[in-house]
mmCIF file of C-alpha atoms in Angstrom:
data_model
loop_
_atom_site.group_PDB
_atom_site.id
_atom_site.type_symbol
_atom_site.label_atom_id
_atom_site.label_comp_id
_atom_site.label_asym_id
_atom_site.label_seq_id
_atom_site.Cartn_x
_atom_site.Cartn_y
_atom_site.Cartn_z
ATOM 1 C CA MET A 87 16.693 16.182 -6.783
ATOM 2 C CA THR A 88 13.751 16.302 -4.428
ATOM 3 C CA TRP A 89 14.022 17.928 -1.091
ATOM 4 C CA ARG A 90 10.721 18.392 0.650
ATOM 5 C CA THR A 91 8.938 15.990 2.960
ATOM 6 C CA VAL A 92 5.255 16.771 3.062
ATOM 7 C CA HIS A 93 3.221 15.601 6.014
ATOM 8 C CA ILE A 94 -0.540 15.644 5.857
ATOM 9 C CA THR A 95 -1.939 15.771 9.357
ATOM 10 C CA LYS A 96 -5.384 17.297 8.887
ATOM 11 C CA ARG A 97 -8.608 16.228 7.232
ATOM 12 C CA SER A 98 -8.042 17.193 3.616
ATOM 13 C CA LYS A 99 -8.374 16.303 -0.030
ATOM 14 C CA LEU A 100 -5.333 15.725 -2.181
ATOM 15 C CA ASP A 101 -5.431 16.067 -5.916
ATOM 16 C CA LEU A 102 -3.305 16.810 -8.905
ATOM 17 C CA ARG A 103 -3.462 20.009 -10.859
ATOM 18 C CA MET A 104 -0.954 21.249 -13.434
ATOM 19 C CA ASN A 105 1.788 19.075 -12.010
ATOM 20 C CA HIS A 106 1.131 20.386 -8.520
ATOM 21 C CA LEU A 107 0.047 18.515 -5.454
ATOM 22 C CA VAL A 108 -3.001 20.402 -4.216
ATOM 23 C CA VAL A 109 -3.886 20.001 -0.571
ATOM 24 C CA ARG A 110 -7.343 21.293 0.231
ATOM 25 C CA SER A 111 -8.383 21.439 3.836
ATOM 26 C CA LYS A 112 -11.337 23.203 5.391
ATOM 27 C CA ASP A 113 -9.840 26.660 5.581
ATOM 28 C CA HIS A 114 -6.748 26.452 3.460
ATOM 29 C CA THR A 115 -5.455 25.363 0.076
ATOM 30 C CA THR A 116 -1.779 24.749 -0.583
ATOM 31 C CA ARG A 117 -0.139 23.864 -3.864
ATOM 32 C CA ILE A 118 3.259 22.228 -4.032
ATOM 33 C CA HIS A 119 5.091 21.488 -7.258
ATOM 34 C CA LEU A 120 5.703 17.748 -7.574
ATOM 35 C CA SER A 121 9.362 18.188 -8.489
ATOM 36 C CA GLU A 122 9.957 19.476 -4.975
ATOM 37 C CA VAL A 123 8.348 16.570 -3.140
ATOM 38 C CA GLY A 124 10.494 13.643 -2.058
ATOM 39 C CA LEU A 125 8.179 12.013 0.430
ATOM 40 C CA LEU A 126 4.480 12.397 0.962
ATOM 41 C CA MET A 127 3.512 11.136 4.365
ATOM 42 C CA ILE A 128 -0.206 10.841 4.980
ATOM 43 C CA GLU A 129 -0.442 10.717 8.738
ATOM 44 C CA THR A 130 -4.164 10.561 9.235
ATOM 45 C CA THR A 131 -6.946 8.398 7.887
ATOM 46 C CA GLN A 132 -9.065 11.458 7.157
ATOM 47 C CA VAL A 133 -7.560 12.160 3.768
ATOM 48 C CA SER A 134 -8.932 11.440 0.308
ATOM 49 C CA VAL A 135 -6.541 11.126 -2.599
ATOM 50 C CA THR A 136 -7.342 11.027 -6.301
ATOM 51 C CA THR A 137 -5.978 8.279 -8.510
ATOM 52 C CA ALA A 138 -4.643 10.870 -10.933
ATOM 53 C CA LEU A 139 -2.409 12.095 -8.150
ATOM 54 C CA LEU A 140 -1.393 8.573 -7.122
ATOM 55 C CA SER A 141 -0.355 7.627 -10.640
ATOM 56 C CA GLU A 142 1.593 10.847 -11.118
ATOM 57 C CA LEU A 143 3.321 10.354 -7.758
ATOM 58 C CA SER A 144 4.382 6.883 -8.892
ATOM 59 C CA LYS A 145 5.571 8.177 -12.239
ATOM 60 C CA GLN A 146 7.739 10.800 -10.618
ATOM 61 C CA LYS A 147 8.982 8.238 -8.086
ATOM 62 C CA ILE A 148 7.745 10.125 -5.085
ATOM 63 C CA ARG A 149 7.535 8.023 -1.986
ATOM 64 C CA VAL A 150 4.059 7.845 -0.448
ATOM 65 C CA VAL A 151 3.596 6.450 3.025
ATOM 66 C CA ILE A 152 0.174 5.840 4.503
ATOM 67 C CA CYS A 153 -0.443 5.624 8.237
ATOM 68 C CA ASP A 154 -3.090 3.815 10.232
ATOM 69 C CA GLU A 155 -5.448 5.364 12.775
ATOM 70 C CA LYS A 156 -2.650 5.384 15.340
ATOM 71 C CA HIS A 157 -0.448 7.388 12.959
ATOM 72 C CA ASN A 158 1.976 4.523 12.452
ATOM 73 C CA PRO A 159 3.196 3.877 8.901
ATOM 74 C CA ILE A 160 1.322 0.889 7.549
ATOM 75 C CA SER A 161 1.739 0.887 3.787
ATOM 76 C CA GLU A 162 3.527 2.596 0.973
ATOM 77 C CA LEU A 163 3.202 3.108 -2.733
ATOM 78 C CA LEU A 164 5.850 1.382 -4.833
ATOM 79 C CA PRO A 165 5.810 1.591 -8.630
ATOM 80 C CA TYR A 166 5.769 -1.624 -10.688
ATOM 81 C CA HIS A 167 8.549 -0.325 -12.854
ATOM 82 C CA GLY A 168 11.165 1.649 -11.028
ATOM 83 C CA CYS A 169 13.427 1.935 -14.029
ATOM 84 C CA HIS A 170 13.590 1.121 -17.724
ATOM 85 C CA ASP A 171 15.445 -2.199 -17.516
ATOM 86 C CA CYS A 172 13.919 -3.865 -14.442
ATOM 87 C CA SER A 173 13.666 -7.300 -16.036
ATOM 88 C CA LYS A 174 17.361 -7.371 -16.800
ATOM 89 C CA LYS A 175 18.215 -6.142 -13.320
ATOM 90 C CA ILE A 176 16.048 -8.795 -11.709
ATOM 91 C CA ILE A 177 17.753 -11.544 -13.714
ATOM 92 C CA THR A 178 21.142 -10.286 -12.563
ATOM 93 C CA GLN A 179 19.794 -10.110 -9.023
ATOM 94 C CA PHE A 180 18.874 -13.806 -9.107
ATOM 95 C CA ASN A 181 22.415 -14.533 -10.238
ATOM 96 C CA TRP A 182 24.248 -12.427 -7.695
ATOM 97 C CA ASP A 183 27.420 -14.214 -6.717
ATOM 98 C CA ASP A 184 26.998 -16.130 -3.470
ATOM 99 C CA GLY A 185 30.548 -15.670 -2.274
ATOM 100 C CA PHE A 186 30.450 -11.979 -2.993
ATOM 101 C CA MET A 187 27.184 -11.558 -1.116
ATOM 102 C CA LYS A 188 28.802 -13.181 1.908
ATOM 103 C CA ALA A 189 31.742 -10.809 1.710
ATOM 104 C CA LEU A 190 29.380 -7.877 1.299
ATOM 105 C CA TRP A 191 27.353 -8.927 4.307
ATOM 106 C CA SER A 192 30.407 -9.078 6.553
ATOM 107 C CA ASN A 193 31.322 -5.587 5.313
ATOM 108 C CA ILE A 194 27.852 -4.274 6.083
ATOM 109 C CA ILE A 195 28.060 -5.747 9.566
ATOM 110 C CA PHE A 196 31.485 -4.203 10.042
ATOM 111 C CA GLN A 197 30.046 -0.779 9.191
ATOM 112 C CA LYS A 198 27.096 -1.343 11.476
ATOM 113 C CA ILE A 199 29.173 -2.334 14.502
ATOM 114 C CA PHE A 200 31.642 0.443 13.723
ATOM 115 C CA ASN A 201 28.829 2.986 13.739
ATOM 116 C CA GLN A 202 27.382 1.521 16.909
ATOM 117 C CA ARG A 203 30.749 1.907 18.551
ATOM 118 C CA GLN A 204 30.949 5.516 17.354
ATOM 119 C CA VAL A 205 27.600 6.170 19.014
ATOM 120 C CA LEU A 206 28.766 4.691 22.312
ATOM 121 C CA ILE A 207 31.969 6.738 22.172
ATOM 122 C CA ALA A 208 30.107 9.949 21.340
ATOM 123 C CA LYS A 209 27.590 9.402 24.119
ATOM 124 C CA LYS A 210 30.376 8.631 26.600
ATOM 125 C CA CYS A 211 29.025 5.223 27.544
ATOM 126 C CA ASP A 212 30.788 2.691 29.743
ATOM 127 C CA LYS A 213 34.188 1.768 28.323
ATOM 128 C CA TYR A 214 33.457 -1.906 28.953
ATOM 129 C CA TYR A 215 30.848 -1.933 26.185
ATOM 130 C CA ILE A 216 33.020 0.032 23.762
ATOM 131 C CA ASP A 217 35.874 -2.417 24.225
ATOM 132 C CA LEU A 218 33.554 -5.350 23.655
ATOM 133 C CA LEU A 219 32.370 -3.834 20.375
ATOM 134 C CA SER A 220 35.972 -3.194 19.353
ATOM 135 C CA SER A 221 36.792 -6.833 19.946
ATOM 136 C CA TYR A 222 33.775 -7.908 17.890
ATOM 137 C CA LEU A 223 34.865 -5.580 15.092
ATOM 138 C CA SER A 224 38.200 -7.302 14.816
ATOM 139 C CA ASP A 225 36.807 -10.803 14.416
ATOM 140 C CA ILE A 226 33.917 -10.655 12.006
ATOM 141 C CA ALA A 227 33.879 -13.859 9.963
ATOM 142 C CA LEU A 228 32.833 -14.216 6.360
ATOM 143 C CA ASP A 229 29.033 -13.916 6.112
ATOM 144 C CA ASP A 230 29.146 -13.084 9.843
ATOM 145 C CA LYS A 231 29.017 -16.809 10.588
ATOM 146 C CA THR A 232 29.824 -16.247 14.247
ATOM 147 C CA ASN A 233 26.902 -13.816 14.540
ATOM 148 C CA ARG A 234 28.854 -10.841 15.806
ATOM 149 C CA GLU A 235 25.894 -8.737 14.699
ATOM 150 C CA GLY A 236 23.514 -10.239 17.226
ATOM 151 C CA LEU A 237 26.045 -10.089 20.031
ATOM 152 C CA SER A 238 27.026 -6.525 19.303
ATOM 153 C CA ALA A 239 23.384 -5.418 19.169
ATOM 154 C CA LYS A 240 22.851 -6.857 22.617
ATOM 155 C CA VAL A 241 25.938 -5.182 24.031
ATOM 156 C CA TYR A 242 25.247 -1.936 22.225
ATOM 157 C CA PHE A 243 21.671 -1.491 23.426
ATOM 158 C CA ALA A 244 22.696 -2.422 26.937
ATOM 159 C CA GLY A 245 25.466 0.159 26.781
ATOM 160 C CA LEU A 246 23.394 2.895 25.198
ATOM 161 C CA PHE A 247 20.151 2.610 27.137
ATOM 162 C CA SER A 248 20.579 0.342 30.137
ATOM 163 C CA ASN A 249 21.097 -3.235 31.113
ATOM 164 C CA GLU A 250 17.384 -3.687 31.677
ATOM 165 C CA PHE A 251 16.538 -2.499 28.180
ATOM 166 C CA ILE A 252 15.171 -5.252 25.962
ATOM 167 C CA ARG A 253 14.527 -4.680 22.278
ATOM 168 C CA GLY A 254 11.032 -5.922 21.552
ATOM 169 C CA ASP A 255 9.463 -4.926 24.863
ATOM 170 C CA GLU A 256 6.549 -2.576 24.558
ATOM 171 C CA THR A 257 8.249 0.564 25.751
ATOM 172 C CA VAL A 258 8.355 4.125 24.488
ATOM 173 C CA THR A 259 11.978 3.759 23.433
ATOM 174 C CA ASN A 260 11.203 0.675 21.390
ATOM 175 C CA ALA A 261 8.216 2.351 19.759
ATOM 176 C CA ALA A 262 10.394 5.308 18.788
ATOM 177 C CA LEU A 263 13.136 3.053 17.422
ATOM 178 C CA ASP A 264 10.658 0.976 15.420
ATOM 179 C CA TYR A 265 9.113 4.095 13.985
ATOM 180 C CA GLY A 266 12.467 5.508 12.952
ATOM 181 C CA TYR A 267 13.599 2.222 11.394
ATOM 182 C CA GLN A 268 10.331 1.970 9.495
ATOM 183 C CA ILE A 269 10.919 5.365 7.920
ATOM 184 C CA ILE A 270 14.485 4.509 6.964
ATOM 185 C CA LEU A 271 13.279 1.162 5.579
ATOM 186 C CA SER A 272 10.769 2.871 3.327
ATOM 187 C CA CYS A 273 13.590 5.090 2.010
ATOM 188 C CA PHE A 274 15.548 2.004 1.052
ATOM 189 C CA ASN A 275 12.505 0.336 -0.510
ATOM 190 C CA ARG A 276 12.106 3.253 -2.832
ATOM 191 C CA GLU A 277 15.771 3.464 -3.763
ATOM 192 C CA ILE A 278 15.971 -0.255 -4.512
ATOM 193 C CA LYS A 279 12.864 -0.026 -6.681
ATOM 194 C CA ILE A 280 14.294 2.963 -8.519
ATOM 195 C CA CYS A 281 17.452 0.967 -9.215
ATOM 196 C CA GLY A 282 15.168 -1.712 -10.711
ATOM 197 C CA TYR A 283 15.734 -4.518 -8.214
ATOM 198 C CA LEU A 284 13.402 -6.567 -6.037
ATOM 199 C CA THR A 285 13.219 -5.771 -2.347
ATOM 200 C CA GLU A 286 12.141 -9.329 -1.579
ATOM 201 C CA LEU A 287 15.415 -10.951 -2.538
ATOM 202 C CA GLY A 288 17.953 -10.178 0.152
ATOM 203 C CA ILE A 289 21.653 -10.872 0.444
ATOM 204 C CA HIS A 290 21.472 -12.100 4.025
ATOM 205 C CA HIS A 291 17.900 -11.637 5.231
ATOM 206 C CA LYS A 292 16.011 -14.488 3.612
ATOM 207 C CA SER A 293 12.830 -14.515 5.628
ATOM 208 C CA GLN A 294 9.824 -15.722 3.702
ATOM 209 C CA HIS A 295 7.637 -13.363 5.724
ATOM 210 C CA ASN A 296 9.608 -10.221 4.985
ATOM 211 C CA PRO A 297 8.871 -8.542 1.656
ATOM 212 C CA PHE A 298 11.771 -6.129 2.245
ATOM 213 C CA ASN A 299 14.686 -8.497 2.780
ATOM 214 C CA LEU A 300 17.103 -6.528 0.636
ATOM 215 C CA SER A 301 16.133 -3.210 2.218
ATOM 216 C CA SER A 302 16.620 -4.730 5.659
ATOM 217 C CA ASP A 303 20.109 -5.815 4.591
ATOM 218 C CA LEU A 304 21.185 -2.461 3.259
ATOM 219 C CA MET A 305 19.775 -0.334 6.051
ATOM 220 C CA GLU A 306 21.816 -1.973 8.817
ATOM 221 C CA PRO A 307 24.635 0.610 8.956
ATOM 222 C CA VAL A 308 22.113 3.478 9.054
ATOM 223 C CA ARG A 309 20.171 2.259 12.088
ATOM 224 C CA PRO A 310 22.450 3.927 14.665
ATOM 225 C CA ILE A 311 21.456 7.378 13.356
ATOM 226 C CA VAL A 312 17.929 6.667 14.563
ATOM 227 C CA ASP A 313 19.249 5.353 17.868
ATOM 228 C CA VAL A 314 21.066 8.625 18.498
ATOM 229 C CA ILE A 315 17.938 10.707 17.966
ATOM 230 C CA VAL A 316 15.934 8.472 20.267
ATOM 231 C CA TYR A 317 18.714 8.514 22.873
ATOM 232 C CA ASP A 318 19.134 12.289 22.759
ATOM 233 C CA ASN A 319 15.467 13.068 23.179
ATOM 234 C CA LYS A 320 14.638 10.703 26.043
ATOM 235 C CA PHE A 321 10.986 10.506 25.093
ATOM 236 C CA GLY A 322 8.500 10.208 27.946
ATOM 237 C CA ALA A 323 5.700 9.295 25.592
ATOM 238 C CA PHE A 324 5.554 8.653 21.887
ATOM 239 C CA GLY A 325 2.934 10.865 20.277
ATOM 240 C CA LYS A 326 2.653 13.216 17.331
ATOM 241 C CA GLU A 327 5.376 15.641 18.405
ATOM 242 C CA GLU A 328 7.840 12.872 19.134
ATOM 243 C CA LYS A 329 7.172 11.259 15.777
ATOM 244 C CA ARG A 330 8.011 14.496 14.079
ATOM 245 C CA ILE A 331 11.327 14.664 15.905
ATOM 246 C CA VAL A 332 12.175 11.121 14.814
ATOM 247 C CA GLN A 333 11.184 11.944 11.241
ATOM 248 C CA SER A 334 13.669 14.785 11.180
ATOM 249 C CA VAL A 335 16.321 12.063 10.880
ATOM 250 C CA LEU A 336 15.741 12.160 7.113
ATOM 251 C CA HIS A 337 17.127 15.686 6.939
ATOM 252 C CA LYS A 338 20.192 15.051 9.030
ATOM 253 C CA ASP A 339 23.505 15.939 7.434
ATOM 254 C CA VAL A 340 25.794 12.991 6.768
ATOM 255 C CA PHE A 341 28.854 12.352 4.631
ATOM 256 C CA VAL A 342 28.965 10.172 1.569
ATOM 257 C CA ASN A 343 31.929 10.026 -0.759
ATOM 258 C CA ASN A 344 33.456 12.886 1.289
ATOM 259 C CA LYS A 345 30.568 15.168 0.489
ATOM 260 C CA ARG A 346 27.964 16.532 2.831
ATOM 261 C CA GLN A 347 24.472 15.295 1.981
ATOM 262 C CA VAL A 348 21.132 15.058 3.708
ATOM 263 C CA LEU A 349 20.345 11.502 4.727
ATOM 264 C CA THR A 350 17.693 10.849 2.048
ATOM 265 C CA ASN A 351 20.126 11.743 -0.728
ATOM 266 C CA ALA A 352 22.933 9.852 0.977
ATOM 267 C CA ILE A 353 20.766 6.718 1.067
ATOM 268 C CA SER A 354 20.138 7.089 -2.629
ATOM 269 C CA ILE A 355 23.871 7.306 -3.415
ATOM 270 C CA TYR A 356 24.736 4.470 -1.049
ATOM 271 C CA THR A 357 22.071 2.128 -2.456
ATOM 272 C CA LYS A 358 23.152 2.731 -6.044
ATOM 273 C CA SER A 359 26.774 2.114 -5.111
ATOM 274 C CA ILE A 360 25.884 -1.220 -3.462
ATOM 275 C CA MET A 361 24.000 -2.304 -6.571
ATOM 276 C CA ASP A 362 27.024 -1.411 -8.679
ATOM 277 C CA ALA A 363 29.251 -3.347 -6.333
ATOM 278 C CA LEU A 364 27.036 -6.415 -6.657
ATOM 279 C CA LEU A 365 26.972 -6.103 -10.410
ATOM 280 C CA TYR A 366 30.739 -5.778 -10.833
ATOM 281 C CA LYS A 367 31.680 -7.852 -7.771
ATOM 282 C CA ASP A 368 33.786 -4.999 -6.519
ATOM 283 C CA LEU A 369 33.609 -3.972 -2.862
ATOM 284 C CA THR A 370 35.580 -0.772 -3.482
ATOM 285 C CA LYS A 371 32.636 0.680 -5.393
ATOM 286 C CA ILE A 372 30.601 1.033 -2.221
ATOM 287 C CA LYS A 373 30.155 4.549 -0.870
ATOM 288 C CA TRP A 374 29.459 4.089 2.817
ATOM 289 C CA ILE A 375 27.460 6.628 4.759
ATOM 290 C CA GLN A 376 29.480 8.304 7.468
ATOM 291 C CA TYR A 377 28.099 10.481 10.153
ATOM 292 C CA GLU A 378 29.327 12.726 12.861
ATOM 293 C CA LEU A 379 27.625 12.488 16.186
ATOM 294 C CA MET B 15 24.588 18.698 -3.166
ATOM 295 C CA SER B 16 24.733 22.300 -2.134
ATOM 296 C CA TYR B 17 21.645 24.279 -1.341
ATOM 297 C CA ARG B 18 21.916 27.825 -2.626
ATOM 298 C CA TYR B 19 18.359 28.695 -3.232
ATOM 299 C CA MET B 20 17.631 30.970 -6.146
ATOM 300 C CA ARG B 21 14.549 32.565 -7.609
ATOM 301 C CA ILE B 22 13.772 32.585 -11.269
ATOM 302 C CA ILE B 23 11.457 35.343 -12.384
ATOM 303 C CA VAL B 24 9.777 35.254 -15.797
ATOM 304 C CA PHE B 25 8.309 38.489 -17.145
ATOM 305 C CA PHE B 26 6.180 38.361 -20.206
ATOM 306 C CA ASP B 27 4.135 40.584 -22.425
ATOM 307 C CA LEU B 28 2.312 38.685 -25.103
ATOM 308 C CA PRO B 29 0.085 39.995 -27.895
ATOM 309 C CA THR B 30 -3.604 39.357 -27.339
ATOM 310 C CA THR B 31 -5.234 40.752 -30.462
ATOM 311 C CA THR B 32 -6.124 37.617 -32.426
ATOM 312 C CA SER B 33 -7.533 34.385 -31.075
ATOM 313 C CA SER B 34 -4.386 32.506 -32.053
ATOM 314 C CA ASP B 35 -2.373 35.035 -30.007
ATOM 315 C CA LEU B 36 -4.608 34.311 -27.045
ATOM 316 C CA LYS B 37 -4.166 30.605 -27.578
ATOM 317 C CA GLU B 38 -0.395 30.960 -27.545
ATOM 318 C CA TYR B 39 -0.626 33.068 -24.429
ATOM 319 C CA ARG B 40 -2.745 30.526 -22.574
ATOM 320 C CA LYS B 41 -0.476 27.723 -23.676
ATOM 321 C CA PHE B 42 2.657 29.481 -22.467
ATOM 322 C CA ARG B 43 1.118 30.414 -19.148
ATOM 323 C CA LYS B 44 -0.045 26.840 -18.507
ATOM 324 C CA GLU B 45 3.333 25.425 -19.427
ATOM 325 C CA ILE B 46 5.239 27.606 -17.009
ATOM 326 C CA ILE B 47 2.783 26.819 -14.223
ATOM 327 C CA ARG B 48 3.391 23.164 -14.984
ATOM 328 C CA LEU B 49 7.107 23.849 -14.577
ATOM 329 C CA GLY B 50 6.427 25.065 -11.062
ATOM 330 C CA PHE B 51 6.140 28.800 -11.542
ATOM 331 C CA PHE B 52 3.415 30.709 -9.778
ATOM 332 C CA MET B 53 2.018 34.169 -10.307
ATOM 333 C CA MET B 54 3.728 36.911 -8.380
ATOM 334 C CA GLN B 55 1.583 39.486 -10.138
ATOM 335 C CA GLU B 56 0.079 39.646 -13.583
ATOM 336 C CA SER B 57 2.611 38.667 -16.252
ATOM 337 C CA VAL B 58 5.283 38.101 -13.595
ATOM 338 C CA TYR B 59 5.858 34.492 -12.574
ATOM 339 C CA VAL B 60 8.383 33.158 -10.125
ATOM 340 C CA ARG B 61 9.854 29.833 -9.077
ATOM 341 C CA LEU B 62 12.223 28.621 -6.391
ATOM 342 C CA ALA B 63 15.297 26.697 -7.563
ATOM 343 C CA LEU B 64 17.504 24.582 -5.330
ATOM 344 C CA ASN B 65 20.825 25.780 -6.722
ATOM 345 C CA ALA B 66 22.418 27.252 -9.803
ATOM 346 C CA SER B 67 22.439 24.064 -11.851
ATOM 347 C CA VAL B 68 18.759 23.411 -11.216
ATOM 348 C CA GLU B 69 18.158 27.040 -12.112
ATOM 349 C CA ARG B 70 19.894 26.630 -15.475
ATOM 350 C CA SER B 71 17.947 23.495 -16.306
ATOM 351 C CA ILE B 72 14.651 25.204 -15.521
ATOM 352 C CA ILE B 73 15.504 28.138 -17.758
ATOM 353 C CA GLU B 74 16.260 25.656 -20.541
ATOM 354 C CA LYS B 75 12.807 24.161 -20.027
ATOM 355 C CA VAL B 76 11.202 27.605 -20.210
ATOM 356 C CA LYS B 77 13.028 28.197 -23.477
ATOM 357 C CA LYS B 78 11.443 25.061 -24.902
ATOM 358 C CA VAL B 79 7.912 26.339 -24.303
ATOM 359 C CA LYS B 80 8.444 29.953 -25.299
ATOM 360 C CA PRO B 81 5.758 31.571 -27.464
ATOM 361 C CA PRO B 82 6.537 32.687 -31.043
ATOM 362 C CA LYS B 83 5.785 36.387 -30.546
ATOM 363 C CA GLY B 84 5.836 38.962 -27.777
ATOM 364 C CA LEU B 85 8.407 39.787 -25.118
ATOM 365 C CA VAL B 86 9.554 37.246 -22.508
ATOM 366 C CA GLN B 87 12.394 37.933 -20.095
ATOM 367 C CA VAL B 88 13.978 35.814 -17.396
ATOM 368 C CA LEU B 89 15.879 37.014 -14.367
ATOM 369 C CA SER B 90 17.490 34.923 -11.630
ATOM 370 C CA VAL B 91 18.326 36.307 -8.237
ATOM 371 C CA THR B 92 19.424 34.670 -5.030
ATOM 372 C CA GLU B 93 16.826 33.826 -2.424
ATOM 373 C CA LYS B 94 18.299 36.455 -0.123
ATOM 374 C CA GLN B 95 17.976 39.185 -2.690
ATOM 375 C CA PHE B 96 14.463 38.065 -3.498
ATOM 376 C CA ALA B 97 13.465 38.093 0.163
ATOM 377 C CA ASN B 98 14.383 41.779 0.289
ATOM 378 C CA ILE B 99 11.418 42.653 -1.872
ATOM 379 C CA GLN B 100 9.301 45.460 -0.424
ATOM 380 C CA THR B 101 5.560 45.538 -0.863
ATOM 381 C CA LEU B 102 4.452 49.164 -1.040
ATOM 382 C CA VAL B 103 0.795 48.821 -1.885
ATOM 383 C CA GLY B 104 -1.487 45.809 -1.691
ATOM 384 C CA GLU B 105 -1.146 42.359 -0.281
ATOM 385 C CA VAL B 106 0.572 39.265 -1.616
ATOM 386 C CA GLU B 107 -1.763 36.330 -2.142
ATOM 387 C CA ASN B 108 -0.464 32.966 -3.073
ATOM 388 C CA GLU B 109 -1.537 29.378 -2.633
ATOM 389 C CA THR B 110 1.656 27.787 -3.870
ATOM 390 C CA LEU B 111 4.148 26.817 -1.244
ATOM 391 C CA ASP B 112 7.231 28.964 -1.731
ATOM 392 C CA THR B 113 9.262 28.634 1.444
ATOM 393 C CA ASP B 114 12.533 26.731 1.533
ATOM 394 C CA ASP B 115 11.430 24.399 4.366
ATOM 395 C CA ARG B 116 12.506 20.807 4.035
ATOM 396 C CA MET B 117 9.678 19.598 6.183
ATOM 397 C CA VAL B 118 6.174 20.799 5.417
ATOM 398 C CA ILE B 119 3.341 20.022 7.784
ATOM 399 C CA LEU B 120 -0.188 20.509 6.528
#
């Protein structure tokens, strides 16, 4: 199990030596054993990386995220072959049962709205919004046909931030949320790849422009964890320091299968359990992520 | 997963008289560095392990690369015990990251 997140923020050279990631900057050299690295986040464009390192990082399934000149994640490294029987997995993925996917989607939405409601309760928001979410929870249709998800998101953000808050506006809060979601999304991308499935082929998200449809589906119930961090910190601006605070979401303690885990590991367990559920058409196999607020 | 950090310390004394002895020595040293050990001082190498089960699996891996001759010993202690180490003379120099931080910023 990997446990470190390594952030590269200075001009440096990264290479591979004896199974170690070697980070050489002007005045300092650091070596980190690859078995300890879970995520390598390259936050500046002033870094050179060797291909030997890149291929070894892919082999050991270490997530690599590259940022643009504004330090926003822009790309990531995903291995061609996440596991030994990808081809078989992909064939099963194309044949996932339609009815079951619909049932799964309504379950995912239930978890999402449930978690959103937990956030509102924990943050002592207006009871009006909490009650609305409760009513939405009780009438989620199969495949969320009545779009309770969209409605609840509207109510939830209004309740959590303010009535004037609009998701999609260019505000600091939105930037922070987007950043947090992006990091969670890249976690899911990696886990889905490791399980051997395609991220493009979603269960509900079917956008032709989104290469991460499946990841977007699975991450829904986890989004509120990011919201809480953004809410708690009340960022005035969104710079380097703030990004670091949002990133710390990956090391937050959550519960999965009644065991305490850090979020990255929890996502791994949750993703595998969903894939099992889809394979065996059995909703009880899913290990939902629970969190205290 | 529980995090009860441990330290694995490998002590070794290997014969260095013939060139094949030296070859075995170099091979062993490289292998344990590859496993994530770093030099604490000459012939004493150390590695951080996440918990007891990781610790056992690493020791198994060391066993697989052990040299044919010489003396090699392994000792595991908890991170707390290891942190109590006192340096009487000299200074510790090390490039390998050996803290238990989850988030490393370089």
